[in-house]
Amino acid sequence: MAYTSFYKGIAFVEGNIPNAKVVRQNVSAKLGGFGSHLKTLTDVKDILVDYCAHERANAVINFRYGQKTRLLAIDDMIFFGSGDLAVLDQQTLEELHRKYD
């Protein structure tokens, strides 16, 4: 299984879970602009957690994330994250918790 972290009850899986029921594909969150250097990956995950709540999903699979800055820009940091919102069965969630908690 791919590396997994948990945040606010949602599994963030950096890969695919074959038995996952995908409820929404290619969801992304991006934070940038003035003051964005004060943001973190946690802020991106907060957005994705809200999307999961709306879609009744318990995981973001194929999760990709990162940060970048523009050259010559002092206060321009961009944090981003994307993936597919999915529902994982209880057994899969328990396996992920045992392995990554």
PDB file of N, CA and C in Angstrom, residues 9-59:
ATOM      1  N   GLY A   9      -9.681  12.569  10.576  1.00  0.00           N
ATOM      2  CA  GLY A   9     -10.474  11.396  10.229  1.00  0.00           C
ATOM      3  C   GLY A   9     -10.442  10.993   8.770  1.00  0.00           C
ATOM      4  N   ILE A  10      -9.709  11.721   7.959  1.00  0.00           N
ATOM      5  CA  ILE A  10      -9.611  11.423   6.528  1.00  0.00           C
ATOM      6  C   ILE A  10      -8.256  10.791   6.242  1.00  0.00           C
ATOM      7  N   ALA A  11      -8.255   9.721   5.451  1.00  0.00           N
ATOM      8  CA  ALA A  11      -7.010   9.076   5.029  1.00  0.00           C
ATOM      9  C   ALA A  11      -6.498   9.772   3.772  1.00  0.00           C
ATOM     10  N   PHE A  12      -5.257  10.214   3.805  1.00  0.00           N
ATOM     11  CA  PHE A  12      -4.603  10.809   2.638  1.00  0.00           C
ATOM     12  C   PHE A  12      -3.600   9.781   2.128  1.00  0.00           C
ATOM     13  N   VAL A  13      -3.920   9.159   0.990  1.00  0.00           N
ATOM     14  CA  VAL A  13      -3.151   8.034   0.463  1.00  0.00           C
ATOM     15  C   VAL A  13      -2.388   8.484  -0.779  1.00  0.00           C
ATOM     16  N   GLU A  14      -1.059   8.365  -0.726  1.00  0.00           N
ATOM     17  CA  GLU A  14      -0.220   8.779  -1.852  1.00  0.00           C
ATOM     18  C   GLU A  14      -0.114   7.650  -2.873  1.00  0.00           C
ATOM     19  N   GLY A  15      -1.241   7.210  -3.345  1.00  0.00           N
ATOM     20  CA  GLY A  15      -1.305   6.134  -4.324  1.00  0.00           C
ATOM     21  C   GLY A  15      -2.740   5.673  -4.465  1.00  0.00           C
ATOM     22  N   ASN A  16      -2.916   4.574  -5.178  1.00  0.00           N
ATOM     23  CA  ASN A  16      -4.253   4.058  -5.439  1.00  0.00           C
ATOM     24  C   ASN A  16      -4.612   2.971  -4.426  1.00  0.00           C
ATOM     25  N   ILE A  17      -5.883   2.848  -4.143  1.00  0.00           N
ATOM     26  CA  ILE A  17      -6.425   1.747  -3.352  1.00  0.00           C
ATOM     27  C   ILE A  17      -7.408   1.031  -4.286  1.00  0.00           C
ATOM     28  N   PRO A  18      -7.085  -0.178  -4.722  1.00  0.00           N
ATOM     29  CA  PRO A  18      -7.894  -0.855  -5.744  1.00  0.00           C
ATOM     30  C   PRO A  18      -9.379  -0.993  -5.419  1.00  0.00           C
ATOM     31  N   ASN A  19      -9.740  -1.241  -4.165  1.00  0.00           N
ATOM     32  CA  ASN A  19     -11.154  -1.442  -3.838  1.00  0.00           C
ATOM     33  C   ASN A  19     -11.860  -0.158  -3.404  1.00  0.00           C
ATOM     34  N   ALA A  20     -11.228   0.987  -3.578  1.00  0.00           N
ATOM     35  CA  ALA A  20     -11.846   2.263  -3.189  1.00  0.00           C
ATOM     36  C   ALA A  20     -12.975   2.620  -4.153  1.00  0.00           C
ATOM     37  N   LYS A  21     -14.023   3.188  -3.607  1.00  0.00           N
ATOM     38  CA  LYS A  21     -15.122   3.686  -4.432  1.00  0.00           C
ATOM     39  C   LYS A  21     -14.897   5.192  -4.621  1.00  0.00           C
ATOM     40  N   VAL A  22     -14.447   5.582  -5.800  1.00  0.00           N
ATOM     41  CA  VAL A  22     -14.165   6.992  -6.082  1.00  0.00           C
ATOM     42  C   VAL A  22     -15.488   7.726  -6.279  1.00  0.00           C
ATOM     43  N   VAL A  23     -15.675   8.808  -5.520  1.00  0.00           N
ATOM     44  CA  VAL A  23     -16.908   9.589  -5.624  1.00  0.00           C
ATOM     45  C   VAL A  23     -16.701  10.912  -6.355  1.00  0.00           C
ATOM     46  N   ARG A  24     -15.446  11.333  -6.471  1.00  0.00           N
ATOM     47  CA  ARG A  24     -15.144  12.566  -7.223  1.00  0.00           C
ATOM     48  C   ARG A  24     -13.669  12.547  -7.601  1.00  0.00           C
ATOM     49  N   GLN A  25     -13.391  12.716  -8.887  1.00  0.00           N
ATOM     50  CA  GLN A  25     -12.018  12.651  -9.377  1.00  0.00           C
ATOM     51  C   GLN A  25     -11.397  14.035  -9.517  1.00  0.00           C
ATOM     52  N   ASN A  26     -10.073  14.044  -9.466  1.00  0.00           N
ATOM     53  CA  ASN A  26      -9.267  15.234  -9.763  1.00  0.00           C
ATOM     54  C   ASN A  26      -9.689  16.474  -8.981  1.00  0.00           C
ATOM     55  N   VAL A  27      -9.795  16.339  -7.686  1.00  0.00           N
ATOM     56  CA  VAL A  27     -10.111  17.470  -6.813  1.00  0.00           C
ATOM     57  C   VAL A  27      -8.796  18.124  -6.415  1.00  0.00           C
ATOM     58  N   SER A  28      -8.776  19.456  -6.403  1.00  0.00           N
ATOM     59  CA  SER A  28      -7.527  20.125  -6.032  1.00  0.00           C
ATOM     60  C   SER A  28      -7.792  21.327  -5.136  1.00  0.00           C
ATOM     61  N   ALA A  29      -6.768  21.674  -4.393  1.00  0.00           N
ATOM     62  CA  ALA A  29      -6.788  22.857  -3.533  1.00  0.00           C
ATOM     63  C   ALA A  29      -5.470  23.582  -3.735  1.00  0.00           C
ATOM     64  N   LYS A  30      -5.539  24.892  -3.808  1.00  0.00           N
ATOM     65  CA  LYS A  30      -4.332  25.692  -4.040  1.00  0.00           C
ATOM     66  C   LYS A  30      -4.434  26.968  -3.218  1.00  0.00           C
ATOM     67  N   LEU A  31      -3.380  27.266  -2.481  1.00  0.00           N
ATOM     68  CA  LEU A  31      -3.325  28.480  -1.669  1.00  0.00           C
ATOM     69  C   LEU A  31      -2.117  29.294  -2.104  1.00  0.00           C
ATOM     70  N   GLY A  32      -2.361  30.529  -2.470  1.00  0.00           N
ATOM     71  CA  GLY A  32      -1.260  31.384  -2.893  1.00  0.00           C
ATOM     72  C   GLY A  32      -1.630  32.842  -2.710  1.00  0.00           C
ATOM     73  N   GLY A  33      -0.745  33.707  -3.135  1.00  0.00           N
ATOM     74  CA  GLY A  33      -1.000  35.130  -3.034  1.00  0.00           C
ATOM     75  C   GLY A  33      -0.387  35.741  -1.788  1.00  0.00           C
ATOM     76  N   PHE A  34      -0.757  36.971  -1.518  1.00  0.00           N
ATOM     77  CA  PHE A  34      -0.196  37.707  -0.396  1.00  0.00           C
ATOM     78  C   PHE A  34      -0.471  36.980   0.916  1.00  0.00           C
ATOM     79  N   GLY A  35       0.538  36.829   1.726  1.00  0.00           N
ATOM     80  CA  GLY A  35       0.397  36.175   3.022  1.00  0.00           C
ATOM     81  C   GLY A  35       0.438  34.661   2.955  1.00  0.00           C
ATOM     82  N   SER A  36       0.584  34.118   1.761  1.00  0.00           N
ATOM     83  CA  SER A  36       0.557  32.656   1.633  1.00  0.00           C
ATOM     84  C   SER A  36       1.777  31.987   2.250  1.00  0.00           C
ATOM     85  N   HIS A  37       2.836  32.757   2.495  1.00  0.00           N
ATOM     86  CA  HIS A  37       4.006  32.168   3.158  1.00  0.00           C
ATOM     87  C   HIS A  37       3.681  31.748   4.591  1.00  0.00           C
ATOM     88  N   LEU A  38       2.532  32.202   5.101  1.00  0.00           N
ATOM     89  CA  LEU A  38       2.094  31.817   6.442  1.00  0.00           C
ATOM     90  C   LEU A  38       1.238  30.552   6.420  1.00  0.00           C
ATOM     91  N   LYS A  39       0.914  30.056   5.237  1.00  0.00           N
ATOM     92  CA  LYS A  39       0.102  28.852   5.093  1.00  0.00           C
ATOM     93  C   LYS A  39       0.986  27.617   5.153  1.00  0.00           C
ATOM     94  N   THR A  40       0.357  26.453   5.303  1.00  0.00           N
ATOM     95  CA  THR A  40       1.084  25.183   5.348  1.00  0.00           C
ATOM     96  C   THR A  40       0.280  24.122   4.598  1.00  0.00           C
ATOM     97  N   LEU A  41       0.861  22.943   4.497  1.00  0.00           N
ATOM     98  CA  LEU A  41       0.146  21.819   3.901  1.00  0.00           C
ATOM     99  C   LEU A  41      -1.123  21.503   4.690  1.00  0.00           C
ATOM    100  N   THR A  42      -1.115  21.760   5.973  1.00  0.00           N
ATOM    101  CA  THR A  42      -2.303  21.536   6.802  1.00  0.00           C
ATOM    102  C   THR A  42      -3.481  22.354   6.293  1.00  0.00           C
ATOM    103  N   ASP A  43      -3.235  23.582   5.852  1.00  0.00           N
ATOM    104  CA  ASP A  43      -4.312  24.417   5.318  1.00  0.00           C
ATOM    105  C   ASP A  43      -4.891  23.814   4.037  1.00  0.00           C
ATOM    106  N   VAL A  44      -4.036  23.224   3.213  1.00  0.00           N
ATOM    107  CA  VAL A  44      -4.500  22.548   1.999  1.00  0.00           C
ATOM    108  C   VAL A  44      -5.340  21.330   2.382  1.00  0.00           C
ATOM    109  N   LYS A  45      -4.869  20.570   3.358  1.00  0.00           N
ATOM    110  CA  LYS A  45      -5.628  19.395   3.807  1.00  0.00           C
ATOM    111  C   LYS A  45      -6.981  19.800   4.384  1.00  0.00           C
ATOM    112  N   ASP A  46      -7.051  20.944   5.072  1.00  0.00           N
ATOM    113  CA  ASP A  46      -8.334  21.420   5.602  1.00  0.00           C
ATOM    114  C   ASP A  46      -9.357  21.595   4.478  1.00  0.00           C
ATOM    115  N   ILE A  47      -8.927  22.149   3.361  1.00  0.00           N
ATOM    116  CA  ILE A  47      -9.823  22.335   2.213  1.00  0.00           C
ATOM    117  C   ILE A  47     -10.293  20.981   1.689  1.00  0.00           C
ATOM    118  N   LEU A  48      -9.353  20.042   1.541  1.00  0.00           N
ATOM    119  CA  LEU A  48      -9.710  18.721   1.024  1.00  0.00           C
ATOM    120  C   LEU A  48     -10.603  17.953   2.000  1.00  0.00           C
ATOM    121  N   VAL A  49     -10.405  18.144   3.302  1.00  0.00           N
ATOM    122  CA  VAL A  49     -11.286  17.529   4.306  1.00  0.00           C
ATOM    123  C   VAL A  49     -12.710  18.057   4.134  1.00  0.00           C
ATOM    124  N   ASP A  50     -12.853  19.358   3.884  1.00  0.00           N
ATOM    125  CA  ASP A  50     -14.183  19.933   3.650  1.00  0.00           C
ATOM    126  C   ASP A  50     -14.833  19.319   2.414  1.00  0.00           C
ATOM    127  N   TYR A  51     -14.060  19.141   1.345  1.00  0.00           N
ATOM    128  CA  TYR A  51     -14.587  18.487   0.137  1.00  0.00           C
ATOM    129  C   TYR A  51     -15.057  17.069   0.461  1.00  0.00           C
ATOM    130  N   CYS A  52     -14.266  16.342   1.249  1.00  0.00           N
ATOM    131  CA  CYS A  52     -14.638  14.976   1.636  1.00  0.00           C
ATOM    132  C   CYS A  52     -15.950  14.972   2.414  1.00  0.00           C
ATOM    133  N   ALA A  53     -16.112  15.906   3.327  1.00  0.00           N
ATOM    134  CA  ALA A  53     -17.345  15.982   4.114  1.00  0.00           C
ATOM    135  C   ALA A  53     -18.547  16.214   3.197  1.00  0.00           C
ATOM    136  N   HIS A  54     -18.377  17.077   2.216  1.00  0.00           N
ATOM    137  CA  HIS A  54     -19.464  17.384   1.281  1.00  0.00           C
ATOM    138  C   HIS A  54     -19.845  16.163   0.449  1.00  0.00           C
ATOM    139  N   GLU A  55     -18.866  15.357   0.069  1.00  0.00           N
ATOM    140  CA  GLU A  55     -19.100  14.182  -0.782  1.00  0.00           C
ATOM    141  C   GLU A  55     -19.266  12.890   0.023  1.00  0.00           C
ATOM    142  N   ARG A  56     -19.207  12.994   1.360  1.00  0.00           N
ATOM    143  CA  ARG A  56     -19.300  11.829   2.251  1.00  0.00           C
ATOM    144  C   ARG A  56     -18.199  10.804   1.967  1.00  0.00           C
ATOM    145  N   ALA A  57     -17.015  11.307   1.690  1.00  0.00           N
ATOM    146  CA  ALA A  57     -15.845  10.462   1.443  1.00  0.00           C
ATOM    147  C   ALA A  57     -15.025  10.365   2.725  1.00  0.00           C
ATOM    148  N   ASN A  58     -14.230   9.302   2.836  1.00  0.00           N
ATOM    149  CA  ASN A  58     -13.366   9.163   4.004  1.00  0.00           C
ATOM    150  C   ASN A  58     -11.891   9.069   3.624  1.00  0.00           C
ATOM    151  N   ALA A  59     -11.593   9.355   2.341  1.00  0.00           N
ATOM    152  CA  ALA A  59     -10.202   9.277   1.895  1.00  0.00           C
ATOM    153  C   ALA A  59      -9.960  10.163   0.680  1.00  0.00           C
TER     154      ALA A  59
END
